[in-house]
XYZ file of N, CA and C in Angstrom:
564
model
N 106.252 123.899 102.423
C 104.900 123.411 102.038
C 104.290 124.871 101.668
N 103.641 124.777 100.653
C 102.701 126.096 100.456
C 101.716 126.239 101.405
N 101.263 127.333 101.733
C 100.406 127.666 102.726
C 98.954 127.201 102.410
N 98.451 127.187 101.079
C 97.154 126.755 100.506
C 96.994 125.290 100.725
N 98.060 124.485 100.985
C 97.705 122.980 101.134
C 97.202 122.628 102.583
N 97.497 123.688 103.513
C 96.968 123.522 104.897
C 95.301 123.560 104.871
N 94.752 124.263 104.025
C 93.391 124.456 104.044
C 92.632 123.152 103.213
N 93.312 122.469 102.512
C 92.875 121.565 101.942
C 92.287 120.318 102.944
N 91.195 119.520 102.440
C 90.712 118.508 103.409
C 91.673 117.468 103.511
N 92.346 116.902 102.411
C 93.343 116.036 102.696
C 94.437 116.163 101.860
N 95.400 116.878 102.701
C 96.668 117.507 101.769
C 97.636 116.035 101.558
N 97.993 116.402 100.694
C 99.308 115.383 100.206
C 100.658 115.783 100.894
N 100.917 115.116 101.790
C 102.428 115.218 102.616
C 103.686 115.083 101.897
N 103.667 114.088 101.008
C 104.900 113.839 100.251
C 104.490 112.698 98.793
N 105.028 113.137 97.759
C 104.896 112.485 96.515
C 105.968 112.695 95.568
N 105.991 111.901 94.569
C 106.781 112.003 93.394
C 108.374 112.280 93.810
N 108.910 113.042 93.100
C 110.683 113.255 93.236
C 110.773 113.370 95.012
N 110.021 114.171 95.568
C 110.373 114.305 96.983
C 110.389 112.973 97.861
N 109.439 112.033 97.442
C 109.276 110.889 97.880
C 110.522 110.047 97.721
N 110.831 110.103 96.627
C 112.370 109.254 96.080
C 113.391 109.767 96.751
N 113.593 111.208 96.952
C 114.544 111.577 97.821
C 114.656 111.370 99.111
N 113.395 111.257 99.825
C 113.501 110.912 101.175
C 113.828 109.715 101.247
N 113.510 108.478 100.416
C 114.128 107.224 100.379
C 115.675 107.105 100.330
N 116.015 107.895 99.319
C 117.385 107.931 99.126
C 118.164 108.707 100.218
N 117.626 109.658 100.935
C 118.256 110.092 102.426
C 118.206 109.162 103.221
N 117.239 108.378 103.520
C 116.953 107.164 104.586
C 118.194 106.169 104.414
N 118.237 105.843 102.980
C 119.359 104.917 102.727
C 120.511 105.386 102.904
N 121.069 106.796 102.584
C 122.182 107.234 102.911
C 122.581 107.011 104.646
N 121.617 107.698 105.216
C 121.722 107.395 106.607
C 122.138 106.117 107.218
N 121.313 105.201 106.785
C 121.497 103.560 107.088
C 123.033 103.194 106.728
N 123.524 103.719 105.646
C 124.869 103.563 105.310
C 125.781 104.101 106.177
N 125.520 105.362 106.512
C 126.532 106.041 107.533
C 126.578 105.041 108.844
N 125.532 104.401 109.394
C 125.767 103.595 110.555
C 126.183 102.128 110.380
N 125.613 101.518 109.063
C 125.920 100.226 108.889
C 126.706 99.775 107.689
N 127.500 100.732 107.381
C 128.661 100.419 106.341
C 128.178 99.679 105.279
N 128.563 98.409 105.178
C 128.238 97.361 103.904
C 127.003 96.359 104.344
N 126.632 96.613 105.342
C 125.589 95.750 105.889
C 125.861 94.025 106.123
N 127.334 94.015 106.230
C 127.551 92.557 106.566
C 127.273 92.204 107.820
N 126.916 92.841 108.968
C 126.338 92.580 110.120
C 124.971 93.171 110.436
N 124.324 93.610 109.433
C 122.957 94.179 109.613
C 121.774 93.562 108.817
N 120.709 93.648 109.181
C 119.563 92.964 108.221
C 118.539 94.174 108.415
N 117.535 93.984 107.309
C 116.327 94.842 107.463
C 115.034 93.961 107.414
N 114.229 94.205 108.471
C 112.835 93.624 108.672
C 111.866 94.538 108.408
N 110.988 94.122 107.561
C 109.759 94.832 107.172
C 108.508 94.280 108.066
N 107.732 95.403 108.744
C 106.728 94.802 109.758
C 105.548 94.802 108.721
N 104.737 93.608 108.643
C 103.543 93.191 107.985
C 102.494 94.264 108.563
N 101.734 94.646 107.884
C 101.503 94.427 106.503
C 102.172 95.628 105.603
N 102.267 96.932 106.102
C 102.497 97.930 105.046
C 103.924 98.235 105.265
N 104.809 97.627 106.231
C 106.162 98.126 106.447
C 107.134 97.243 105.268
N 106.536 96.265 104.855
C 107.315 95.391 103.922
C 107.630 96.315 102.570
N 106.598 96.901 102.228
C 106.957 97.687 101.089
C 108.046 98.757 101.043
N 108.143 99.102 102.502
C 109.111 100.384 102.694
C 110.401 99.473 102.830
N 110.649 98.312 103.486
C 111.927 97.573 103.496
C 112.470 96.934 102.448
N 111.388 96.603 101.430
C 111.642 96.021 99.942
C 112.449 97.402 99.163
N 111.402 98.505 99.258
C 112.073 99.847 98.430
C 113.535 100.091 99.030
N 113.770 100.162 100.308
C 115.107 100.464 101.056
C 116.006 99.658 100.390
N 115.701 98.346 100.611
C 116.882 97.516 100.138
C 117.086 97.497 98.730
N 116.032 97.531 97.979
C 116.362 97.812 96.504
C 117.166 98.947 96.100
N 116.978 100.277 96.825
C 118.072 101.314 96.935
C 119.360 101.048 97.351
N 119.382 100.410 98.356
C 120.762 100.165 98.843
C 121.433 99.182 97.945
N 120.953 98.418 97.373
C 121.590 97.285 96.378
C 122.138 98.079 95.163
N 121.447 99.108 94.831
C 121.859 100.183 93.851
C 123.199 101.063 94.064
N 123.074 101.656 95.501
C 124.120 102.120 95.866
C 125.247 101.536 96.216
N 124.946 100.107 96.840
C 126.244 99.234 97.177
C 126.147 97.895 96.381
N 126.548 98.066 94.931
C 126.439 96.944 94.100
C 127.639 95.902 94.524
N 126.955 94.819 94.561
C 127.871 93.347 95.061
C 127.626 93.283 96.562
N 127.265 94.025 97.316
C 126.856 93.765 98.511
C 125.621 93.123 98.966
N 125.452 92.307 99.865
C 124.529 91.349 100.247
C 123.687 92.085 101.228
N 122.442 92.491 100.734
C 121.297 93.310 101.713
C 120.210 92.099 102.030
N 120.451 91.670 103.290
C 119.322 90.922 103.756
C 118.239 91.670 104.213
N 116.813 91.199 103.662
C 115.643 91.890 103.905
C 114.552 90.687 104.230
N 113.891 90.836 105.152
C 112.844 89.798 105.570
C 111.450 90.504 106.177
N 110.318 89.754 105.919
C 109.133 90.151 106.564
C 108.849 89.630 107.807
N 108.064 90.384 108.716
C 107.844 89.999 109.958
C 106.261 90.198 110.358
N 105.548 88.882 110.450
C 104.028 89.342 110.892
C 103.886 89.338 112.389
N 102.946 90.379 112.861
C 102.969 90.559 114.173
C 101.360 90.257 114.572
N 100.795 89.761 113.791
C 99.233 89.724 114.115
C 99.019 89.275 115.571
N 99.498 88.127 115.967
C 99.312 87.580 116.957
C 100.102 87.999 118.448
N 100.879 89.106 118.165
C 101.693 89.459 119.160
C 101.176 90.962 119.641
N 99.958 91.291 118.544
C 99.455 92.568 119.108
C 98.792 92.562 120.527
N 98.773 93.480 121.352
C 98.032 93.297 122.442
C 96.548 93.514 122.268
N 95.891 93.943 121.361
C 94.449 94.071 120.695
C 93.915 93.006 120.049
N 94.777 92.159 119.796
C 94.261 90.991 118.834
C 92.977 90.242 119.008
N 92.843 90.003 120.320
C 91.569 89.404 120.781
C 90.338 90.369 121.123
N 90.608 91.543 120.755
C 89.510 92.533 120.920
C 88.878 92.914 119.618
N 89.330 92.058 118.442
C 88.801 92.521 117.106
C 87.442 91.965 117.050
N 86.559 92.432 116.049
C 85.394 92.019 115.795
C 85.358 90.752 114.708
N 86.104 91.058 113.894
C 86.397 90.136 112.752
C 87.504 89.140 113.037
N 87.348 87.949 112.549
C 88.757 86.917 112.662
C 89.872 87.506 112.120
N 90.790 87.175 112.515
C 92.160 87.838 112.113
C 92.822 86.602 111.015
N 93.177 87.394 110.025
C 93.966 86.440 109.091
C 95.363 86.915 109.241
N 96.408 86.115 109.805
C 97.819 86.576 109.726
C 98.282 86.681 108.422
N 99.419 87.603 108.259
C 100.446 87.771 107.082
C 101.355 86.638 107.006
N 102.255 86.721 106.152
C 103.235 85.603 106.268
C 104.705 86.329 106.761
N 105.313 85.710 107.717
C 106.834 85.790 107.841
C 107.689 85.260 107.175
N 108.410 86.010 106.545
C 109.527 85.524 105.738
C 110.938 85.955 106.235
N 111.811 85.367 107.143
C 112.802 85.720 107.473
C 113.921 84.322 107.381
N 114.803 84.448 106.238
C 115.463 83.046 105.832
C 116.834 83.397 106.071
N 117.185 84.194 107.194
C 118.466 84.393 107.948
C 118.639 84.453 109.183
N 119.639 84.413 109.687
C 119.933 84.567 111.204
C 120.001 85.739 111.666
N 119.328 86.314 112.637
C 119.515 87.378 113.458
C 120.248 87.629 114.375
N 120.712 86.611 115.007
C 121.453 86.414 116.350
C 122.686 87.036 116.218
N 122.773 88.138 117.018
C 124.190 89.030 117.083
C 124.130 90.146 115.890
N 123.079 90.011 115.090
C 122.894 91.057 114.043
C 122.491 92.298 114.606
N 122.690 93.387 113.550
C 122.056 94.701 114.116
C 120.751 94.696 113.068
N 119.591 94.752 113.873
C 118.425 94.715 112.840
C 117.822 96.027 112.843
N 117.368 96.388 111.665
C 116.675 97.721 111.288
C 115.259 97.397 110.958
N 114.214 97.500 111.740
C 113.118 97.285 111.646
C 112.450 98.485 110.964
N 111.413 98.045 110.020
C 110.843 99.235 109.069
C 109.298 99.155 108.999
N 108.735 100.368 109.439
C 107.240 100.365 109.287
C 106.979 101.852 108.651
N 106.012 101.823 107.860
C 105.675 103.086 107.033
C 105.058 104.190 107.970
N 104.296 103.830 109.178
C 103.814 105.106 109.793
C 104.244 104.686 111.397
N 104.646 105.458 112.120
C 104.887 105.221 113.700
C 103.909 105.990 114.288
N 103.129 105.222 115.097
C 101.856 106.350 115.543
C 101.916 105.949 117.249
N 101.284 105.206 117.453
C 101.211 104.959 118.923
C 102.324 104.041 119.645
N 103.077 103.330 118.521
C 104.066 102.510 119.011
C 103.887 101.044 119.308
N 102.549 100.731 119.418
C 102.088 99.409 119.695
C 102.510 98.386 118.869
N 102.585 98.595 117.309
C 103.149 98.026 116.339
C 104.425 97.413 116.642
N 105.210 98.391 117.091
C 106.439 98.101 117.230
C 106.974 97.479 118.380
N 106.263 97.566 119.419
C 106.292 96.696 120.739
C 106.168 95.221 120.409
N 104.903 94.937 119.615
C 104.516 93.663 119.083
C 105.704 93.019 118.031
N 106.088 93.827 117.236
C 107.198 93.524 116.485
C 108.671 93.050 117.397
N 108.955 93.800 118.189
C 110.041 93.343 119.025
C 109.811 92.191 119.813
N 108.521 91.967 120.097
C 108.385 90.628 120.828
C 108.071 89.309 119.751
N 107.669 89.559 118.597
C 107.656 88.636 117.615
C 109.095 88.385 117.121
N 110.043 89.176 117.125
C 111.358 89.257 116.676
C 111.945 88.135 117.452
N 111.673 87.980 118.580
C 112.678 87.337 119.398
C 112.497 85.812 119.332
N 111.315 85.387 118.494
C 111.443 84.075 118.016
C 112.453 83.524 117.151
N 113.097 84.751 116.569
C 114.375 84.324 115.669
C 115.526 84.693 116.125
N 115.682 84.849 117.306
C 117.188 84.943 118.076
C 117.335 86.388 118.774
N 118.457 86.658 119.160
C 118.586 87.947 119.906
C 119.642 88.741 119.127
N 119.194 89.762 118.698
C 119.902 90.474 117.740
C 120.794 91.389 118.769
N 122.109 92.035 118.225
C 123.028 92.713 118.860
C 122.168 94.234 119.282
N 121.559 94.797 118.258
C 120.821 95.786 118.236
C 119.557 95.972 117.520
N 118.752 96.841 117.894
C 117.430 97.026 117.195
C 117.174 98.411 116.951
N 117.205 98.730 115.491
C 116.879 100.340 115.413
C 115.548 100.027 114.430
N 114.701 101.446 114.512
C 113.823 101.674 113.687
C 113.825 102.580 112.806
N 113.354 102.313 111.587
C 113.074 103.265 110.561
C 111.598 103.464 110.162
N 111.256 104.792 110.000
C 109.732 104.792 109.525
C 109.847 105.984 108.417
N 108.924 105.811 107.658
C 108.569 106.844 106.638
C 108.000 108.106 107.259
N 106.850 107.678 108.103
C 106.174 108.862 108.643
C 106.112 108.742 110.121
N 106.499 109.757 110.853
C 106.552 109.665 112.263
C 105.191 110.690 112.832
N 104.383 109.942 113.158
C 103.200 110.727 113.709
C 103.477 111.133 115.347
N 103.920 112.111 115.408
C 104.628 112.706 116.830
C 103.355 112.923 117.604
N 103.684 112.760 118.931
C 102.819 113.299 120.209
C 101.349 112.244 120.189
N 101.577 111.239 119.746
C 100.485 110.037 119.667
C 100.880 108.657 120.489
N 101.943 108.784 120.997
C 102.627 107.375 121.606
C 101.840 107.012 122.715
N 101.541 105.690 122.836
C 101.061 104.970 123.921
C 102.163 104.227 124.605
N 103.097 103.885 123.939
C 104.387 103.253 124.455
C 105.605 104.117 124.047
N 106.584 104.196 124.821
C 107.742 105.116 124.627
C 108.607 104.615 123.711
N 108.400 104.705 122.284
C 109.178 104.291 121.060
C 109.643 105.365 120.374
N 110.831 105.442 119.728
C 110.929 106.531 118.879
C 111.773 106.048 117.849
N 111.563 106.642 116.742
C 112.473 105.946 115.548
C 113.962 106.699 115.157
N 114.709 105.736 115.002
C 116.214 106.272 114.677
C 116.249 106.842 113.160
N 115.550 106.319 112.231
C 115.480 107.165 111.092
C 114.238 107.542 110.660
N 113.806 108.677 110.354
C 112.386 109.231 109.854
C 112.666 109.943 108.640
N 111.531 109.499 107.653
C 111.461 110.273 106.316
C 110.911 111.445 106.632
N 109.631 111.561 107.296
C 108.952 113.100 107.322
C 108.100 112.829 108.681
N 108.160 114.017 109.517
C 107.388 114.017 110.861
C 106.102 114.721 110.469
N 105.063 114.196 111.239
C 103.643 114.902 110.864
C 102.986 115.006 112.337
N 102.742 116.106 112.445
C 101.734 116.397 113.941
C 100.303 116.487 113.352
N 99.713 115.398 113.941
C 98.275 115.207 113.506
C 97.162 114.874 114.760
N 96.074 115.042 114.643
C 95.210 114.540 115.675
C 94.650 113.089 115.462
N 94.131 112.454 116.489
C 93.602 111.022 116.483
C 92.667 110.759 115.431
N 91.649 111.890 115.225
C 90.766 111.504 114.129
C 91.341 111.594 112.675
N 92.600 111.805 112.584
C 93.285 111.951 111.050
C 93.782 110.800 111.118
N 94.132 110.287 109.767
C 94.754 109.179 109.505
C 95.703 109.560 108.206
N 97.218 108.885 108.581
C 98.230 108.897 107.547
C 98.021 107.673 106.609
N 98.121 107.911 105.414
C 97.970 106.977 104.513
C 99.081 106.973 103.326
N 99.928 105.735 103.423
C 100.890 105.898 102.382
C 100.651 104.821 101.325
N 100.753 105.310 100.080
C 100.502 104.406 98.805
C 101.995 104.374 98.237
N 102.136 103.128 97.762
C 103.336 102.706 97.143
C 102.921 102.348 95.610
N 103.870 102.490 94.753
C 103.618 102.564 93.505
C 103.386 100.858 93.103
N 103.977 100.006 93.856
C 104.127 98.579 93.583
C 102.493 98.134 93.779
N 101.956 98.647 94.596
C 100.499 98.104 95.071
C 99.324 99.215 94.680
N 99.665 100.349 94.922
C 98.789 101.460 94.760
C 98.783 102.321 93.510
N 99.754 101.850 92.672
C 100.077 102.699 91.625
C 100.845 103.982 91.691
N 101.073 104.671 92.806
C 101.985 105.888 92.904
C 102.550 105.739 94.250
N 103.618 106.506 94.549
C 104.344 106.698 95.769
C 103.610 107.983 96.385
N 102.812 107.859 97.380
C 102.256 109.299 98.008
C 102.131 108.968 99.368
N 102.093 110.116 100.073
C 101.776 110.015 101.601
C 100.614 111.332 101.835
N 99.379 110.731 102.301
C 98.247 111.754 102.186
C 97.841 111.735 103.703
N 97.162 112.974 104.331
C 96.672 113.076 105.469
C 95.486 113.099 105.676
N 94.673 112.061 106.024
C 93.185 112.227 105.677
C 92.407 112.727 106.987
N 91.648 113.519 106.668
C 90.949 114.212 108.094
C 89.544 113.486 108.438
N 89.058 113.752 109.671
C 87.809 113.310 110.065
C 87.594 111.742 109.798
N 88.562 110.851 110.167
C 88.437 109.553 110.032
C 87.839 108.747 111.060
N 86.985 108.177 111.165
C 86.473 107.402 112.293
C 86.915 105.917 112.564
């Protein structure tokens, strides 16, 4: 990364071709461990992890034509340890898992891994669908040094060292018009 981007207020961490290359690298790493995905499923964590899971599933289908790549969405709204502390009423997202996870290798996906609390909630929510053989975590952005819960990702797009007052924002072309990761400073 050029030195000049460090002085910018909100530097872009990843975009354009590098964003696409990062997704393709993550797909290749998944293929190394999951071969043809006959015993593996992809689960995107609502709300933002579903975009990552859908994109990864789409890329895998291009790389592995003819193979079935099962991908679902998991809502964790009422599994979070802070859901009763919110000021506003919570509106849950949709869970869409129309396949069996019992005995499967599950790759959970979220766009940003920060405190680990979302992942803990997702593991609790996933238990309603059966007992997987193994659970792995894929994240596009790993915000290291901020964990509240001892969780680490098996597959990481990029690692970011940031402070609590900063926010990592992932934009997706499907919903936001472009693929981009930005580090916002001084977010309260």
